[in-house]
PDB file of C-alpha atoms in Angstrom:
ATOM      1  CA  MET A   1      89.722 -71.144  94.989  1.00  0.00           C
ATOM      2  CA  ILE A   2      87.984 -70.399  98.290  1.00  0.00           C
ATOM      3  CA  ASP A   3      84.379 -69.240  97.824  1.00  0.00           C
ATOM      4  CA  PHE A   4      83.101 -66.486 100.143  1.00  0.00           C
ATOM      5  CA  THR A   5      79.710 -68.049 100.966  1.00  0.00           C
ATOM      6  CA  ASP A   6      81.086 -71.584 101.368  1.00  0.00           C
ATOM      7  CA  PHE A   7      83.799 -70.256 103.675  1.00  0.00           C
ATOM      8  CA  MET A   8      81.223 -68.377 105.777  1.00  0.00           C
ATOM      9  CA  ASP A   9      79.175 -71.601 106.148  1.00  0.00           C
ATOM     10  CA  SER A  10      82.278 -73.560 107.145  1.00  0.00           C
ATOM     11  CA  VAL A  11      83.254 -70.971 109.776  1.00  0.00           C
ATOM     12  CA  ALA A  12      79.704 -71.000 111.175  1.00  0.00           C
ATOM     13  CA  LYS A  13      79.724 -74.798 111.450  1.00  0.00           C
ATOM     14  CA  GLY A  14      83.127 -74.847 113.171  1.00  0.00           C
ATOM     15  CA  THR A  15      82.147 -72.063 115.568  1.00  0.00           C
ATOM     16  CA  VAL A  16      78.962 -73.881 116.600  1.00  0.00           C
ATOM     17  CA  LYS A  17      81.038 -77.002 117.294  1.00  0.00           C
ATOM     18  CA  MET A  18      83.453 -74.989 119.467  1.00  0.00           C
ATOM     19  CA  LEU A  19      80.557 -73.517 121.448  1.00  0.00           C
ATOM     20  CA  LYS A  20      78.855 -76.907 121.905  1.00  0.00           C
ATOM     21  CA  ASP A  21      82.184 -78.419 123.025  1.00  0.00           C
ATOM     22  CA  GLY A  22      82.311 -75.825 125.808  1.00  0.00           C
ATOM     23  CA  LYS A  23      85.122 -73.798 124.282  1.00  0.00           C
ATOM     24  CA  GLU A  24      85.159 -70.019 124.494  1.00  0.00           C
ATOM     25  CA  VAL A  25      84.457 -68.177 121.255  1.00  0.00           C
ATOM     26  CA  VAL A  26      86.758 -65.169 121.376  1.00  0.00           C
ATOM     27  CA  PRO A  27      86.382 -62.368 118.834  1.00  0.00           C
ATOM     28  CA  THR A  28      88.356 -63.605 115.856  1.00  0.00           C
ATOM     29  CA  LEU A  29      89.161 -62.121 112.472  1.00  0.00           C
ATOM     30  CA  ILE A  30      89.890 -64.404 109.519  1.00  0.00           C
ATOM     31  CA  ILE A  31      91.407 -62.903 106.378  1.00  0.00           C
ATOM     32  CA  VAL A  32      91.654 -64.662 103.012  1.00  0.00           C
ATOM     33  CA  ASP A  33      93.881 -63.061 100.399  1.00  0.00           C
ATOM     34  CA  THR A  34      93.686 -63.404  96.620  1.00  0.00           C
ATOM     35  CA  GLU A  35      96.130 -66.336  96.756  1.00  0.00           C
ATOM     36  CA  ASP A  36      93.752 -68.118  99.198  1.00  0.00           C
ATOM     37  CA  ASN A  37      96.205 -67.756 102.087  1.00  0.00           C
ATOM     38  CA  ILE A  38      94.315 -67.657 105.387  1.00  0.00           C
ATOM     39  CA  SER A  39      95.384 -65.530 108.362  1.00  0.00           C
ATOM     40  CA  ILE A  40      93.655 -65.676 111.745  1.00  0.00           C
ATOM     41  CA  PHE A  41      93.786 -62.936 114.386  1.00  0.00           C
ATOM     42  CA  ALA A  42      92.254 -62.878 117.857  1.00  0.00           C
ATOM     43  CA  PRO A  43      92.267 -59.143 118.639  1.00  0.00           C
ATOM     44  CA  MET A  44      92.782 -58.094 122.212  1.00  0.00           C
ATOM     45  CA  ILE A  45      92.967 -54.333 121.692  1.00  0.00           C
ATOM     46  CA  ASP A  46      90.210 -51.751 121.688  1.00  0.00           C
ATOM     47  CA  LYS A  47      87.794 -51.663 118.750  1.00  0.00           C
ATOM     48  CA  HIS A  48      88.985 -48.366 117.265  1.00  0.00           C
ATOM     49  CA  SER A  49      92.683 -49.309 117.316  1.00  0.00           C
ATOM     50  CA  PHE A  50      91.800 -52.679 115.850  1.00  0.00           C
ATOM     51  CA  LYS A  51      89.780 -51.138 112.998  1.00  0.00           C
ATOM     52  CA  ARG A  52      92.550 -48.639 112.224  1.00  0.00           C
ATOM     53  CA  ALA A  53      95.177 -51.414 112.077  1.00  0.00           C
ATOM     54  CA  LEU A  54      92.938 -53.529 109.834  1.00  0.00           C
ATOM     55  CA  ARG A  55      92.293 -50.663 107.432  1.00  0.00           C
ATOM     56  CA  GLU A  56      96.041 -50.126 107.127  1.00  0.00           C
ATOM     57  CA  MET A  57      96.555 -53.830 106.467  1.00  0.00           C
ATOM     58  CA  LEU A  58      93.763 -53.958 103.865  1.00  0.00           C
ATOM     59  CA  ALA A  59      95.415 -51.077 102.030  1.00  0.00           C
ATOM     60  CA  LYS A  60      98.715 -52.995 101.825  1.00  0.00           C
ATOM     61  CA  VAL A  61      97.664 -56.637 101.431  1.00  0.00           C
ATOM     62  CA  ASN A  62      95.557 -57.942  98.555  1.00  0.00           C
ATOM     63  CA  VAL A  63      92.704 -59.226 100.726  1.00  0.00           C
ATOM     64  CA  LYS A  64      89.874 -61.043  98.936  1.00  0.00           C
ATOM     65  CA  PHE A  65      87.519 -61.134 101.949  1.00  0.00           C
ATOM     66  CA  TYR A  66      87.481 -61.182 105.717  1.00  0.00           C
ATOM     67  CA  VAL A  67      85.236 -62.817 108.301  1.00  0.00           C
ATOM     68  CA  PHE A  68      84.720 -61.696 111.890  1.00  0.00           C
ATOM     69  CA  VAL A  69      83.463 -64.213 114.457  1.00  0.00           C
ATOM     70  CA  SER A  70      82.126 -63.322 117.893  1.00  0.00           C
ATOM     71  CA  GLU A  71      79.474 -63.968 120.462  1.00  0.00           C
ATOM     72  CA  ALA A  72      77.056 -61.055 120.480  1.00  0.00           C
ATOM     73  CA  TRP A  73      73.699 -59.754 121.590  1.00  0.00           C
ATOM     74  CA  TYR A  74      71.455 -59.016 118.644  1.00  0.00           C
ATOM     75  CA  VAL A  75      67.898 -57.989 117.872  1.00  0.00           C
ATOM     76  CA  LEU A  76      66.006 -59.145 114.790  1.00  0.00           C
ATOM     77  CA  THR A  77      64.019 -56.343 113.177  1.00  0.00           C
ATOM     78  CA  GLU A  78      62.459 -55.607 109.833  1.00  0.00           C
ATOM     79  CA  LYS A  79      64.648 -53.414 107.624  1.00  0.00           C
ATOM     80  CA  GLU A  80      62.235 -50.490 107.988  1.00  0.00           C
ATOM     81  CA  GLU A  81      62.466 -50.724 111.785  1.00  0.00           C
ATOM     82  CA  MET A  82      66.283 -50.705 112.033  1.00  0.00           C
ATOM     83  CA  SER A  83      66.594 -46.939 112.361  1.00  0.00           C
ATOM     84  CA  SER A  84      63.791 -46.723 114.940  1.00  0.00           C
ATOM     85  CA  VAL A  85      65.521 -48.983 117.507  1.00  0.00           C
ATOM     86  CA  LYS A  86      66.606 -46.547 120.232  1.00  0.00           C
ATOM     87  CA  LEU A  87      67.731 -48.800 123.088  1.00  0.00           C
ATOM     88  CA  PRO A  88      71.271 -50.178 123.109  1.00  0.00           C
ATOM     89  CA  ILE A  89      71.072 -53.848 122.181  1.00  0.00           C
ATOM     90  CA  SER A  90      72.388 -54.839 125.612  1.00  0.00           C
ATOM     91  CA  GLU A  91      69.289 -53.202 127.184  1.00  0.00           C
ATOM     92  CA  ASN A  92      66.704 -54.299 124.610  1.00  0.00           C
ATOM     93  CA  PRO A  93      64.217 -56.799 126.104  1.00  0.00           C
ATOM     94  CA  ASP A  94      63.962 -58.561 122.714  1.00  0.00           C
ATOM     95  CA  ARG A  95      67.712 -59.228 122.487  1.00  0.00           C
ATOM     96  CA  LYS A  96      69.097 -62.693 121.891  1.00  0.00           C
ATOM     97  CA  GLU A  97      72.519 -64.114 122.534  1.00  0.00           C
ATOM     98  CA  GLY A  98      74.153 -65.718 119.565  1.00  0.00           C
ATOM     99  CA  LEU A  99      77.144 -66.424 117.459  1.00  0.00           C
ATOM    100  CA  GLN A 100      77.681 -63.762 114.853  1.00  0.00           C
ATOM    101  CA  ILE A 101      79.746 -64.531 111.776  1.00  0.00           C
ATOM    102  CA  THR A 102      80.049 -61.439 109.595  1.00  0.00           C
ATOM    103  CA  GLY A 103      81.931 -61.309 106.310  1.00  0.00           C
ATOM    104  CA  TYR A 104      82.791 -58.714 103.680  1.00  0.00           C
ATOM    105  CA  SER A 105      84.466 -59.255 100.312  1.00  0.00           C
ATOM    106  CA  ARG A 106      86.426 -56.794  98.227  1.00  0.00           C
ATOM    107  CA  ASP A 107      83.947 -57.316  95.363  1.00  0.00           C
ATOM    108  CA  GLY A 108      81.030 -56.059  97.494  1.00  0.00           C
ATOM    109  CA  GLN A 109      79.527 -59.230  98.957  1.00  0.00           C
ATOM    110  CA  LYS A 110      78.497 -59.147 102.591  1.00  0.00           C
ATOM    111  CA  LEU A 111      76.835 -61.747 104.738  1.00  0.00           C
ATOM    112  CA  CYS A 112      75.910 -62.070 108.397  1.00  0.00           C
ATOM    113  CA  ILE A 113      75.070 -65.430 109.912  1.00  0.00           C
ATOM    114  CA  CYS A 114      73.490 -65.281 113.382  1.00  0.00           C
ATOM    115  CA  ILE A 115      73.059 -68.491 115.325  1.00  0.00           C
ATOM    116  CA  PRO A 116      71.001 -67.877 118.465  1.00  0.00           C
ATOM    117  CA  PHE A 117      71.616 -69.925 121.571  1.00  0.00           C
ATOM    118  CA  LYS A 118      70.673 -70.033 125.220  1.00  0.00           C
ATOM    119  CA  ARG A 119      72.922 -70.926 128.088  1.00  0.00           C
ATOM    120  CA  GLY A 120      71.357 -73.697 130.123  1.00  0.00           C
ATOM    121  CA  PRO A 121      72.197 -75.149 133.508  1.00  0.00           C
ATOM    122  CA  ASN A 122      75.920 -75.679 134.125  1.00  0.00           C
ATOM    123  CA  GLU A 123      76.717 -73.486 131.092  1.00  0.00           C
ATOM    124  CA  THR A 124      75.315 -76.035 128.639  1.00  0.00           C
ATOM    125  CA  ILE A 125      74.499 -74.554 125.253  1.00  0.00           C
ATOM    126  CA  GLU A 126      71.081 -74.947 123.684  1.00  0.00           C
ATOM    127  CA  LEU A 127      71.019 -73.890 120.041  1.00  0.00           C
ATOM    128  CA  GLU A 128      67.752 -72.422 118.858  1.00  0.00           C
ATOM    129  CA  LYS A 129      66.189 -74.166 115.880  1.00  0.00           C
ATOM    130  CA  THR A 130      66.605 -71.310 113.442  1.00  0.00           C
ATOM    131  CA  GLY A 131      69.451 -69.014 112.694  1.00  0.00           C
ATOM    132  CA  THR A 132      69.452 -66.184 110.221  1.00  0.00           C
ATOM    133  CA  ARG A 133      71.440 -65.405 107.101  1.00  0.00           C
ATOM    134  CA  THR A 134      71.132 -61.907 105.812  1.00  0.00           C
ATOM    135  CA  THR A 135      72.850 -59.372 103.622  1.00  0.00           C
ATOM    136  CA  GLU A 136      70.855 -56.531 105.252  1.00  0.00           C
ATOM    137  CA  PHE A 137      72.313 -55.768 108.657  1.00  0.00           C
ATOM    138  CA  ASN A 138      73.767 -53.020 110.823  1.00  0.00           C
ATOM    139  CA  ASP A 139      77.296 -53.862 111.890  1.00  0.00           C
ATOM    140  CA  ASN A 140      78.616 -51.430 114.469  1.00  0.00           C
ATOM    141  CA  LEU A 141      81.409 -53.727 115.609  1.00  0.00           C
ATOM    142  CA  ILE A 142      83.812 -53.957 112.672  1.00  0.00           C
ATOM    143  CA  GLY A 143      81.869 -52.837 109.611  1.00  0.00           C
ATOM    144  CA  ASN A 144      82.954 -52.813 105.994  1.00  0.00           C
ATOM    145  CA  LEU A 145      86.625 -51.900 106.167  1.00  0.00           C
ATOM    146  CA  PHE A 146      86.886 -52.034 102.374  1.00  0.00           C
ATOM    147  CA  SER A 147      84.698 -48.922 102.238  1.00  0.00           C
ATOM    148  CA  ALA A 148      87.571 -46.777 103.508  1.00  0.00           C
ATOM    149  CA  LEU A 149      89.654 -47.942 100.532  1.00  0.00           C
ATOM    150  CA  THR A 150      86.966 -47.265  97.958  1.00  0.00           C
ATOM    151  CA  GLY A 151      85.613 -44.045  99.478  1.00  0.00           C
ATOM    152  CA  GLU A 152      82.181 -45.551 100.237  1.00  0.00           C
ATOM    153  CA  SER A 153      80.464 -44.828 103.535  1.00  0.00           C
ATOM    154  CA  GLU A 154      80.275 -47.601 106.129  1.00  0.00           C
TER     155      GLU A 154
END
């Protein structure tokens, strides 16, 4: 049986290796169903069409959890400060570049692992010493697609 948290850690480790090996990290969705079958998608369509297609698939397939992997800009803030951030992340002077591994399970678990890095000379990758693991995060990329099935708000 594939465990949600263990799987998230494994994906994070593999994604860091890809980045360090100079490979491109394209936005990728990984879905694990209740039989522990794993499906991997590298979406190349717009975000809204992608989310709509995923919601339809989640309604038909017995998905246990899904994980979305991407490179992203992010800003670390205290929970109380999240709603007060007005600048788009891409314009925020405190932004960091990092790997973002975000997962949601049908039973309500969610986890975001951010691994900050800097691009050095000749596109070398320098990982920062600390990453973050949190269950409190704003996800405006994919979000909790299970919420549409259960009637919860995203």
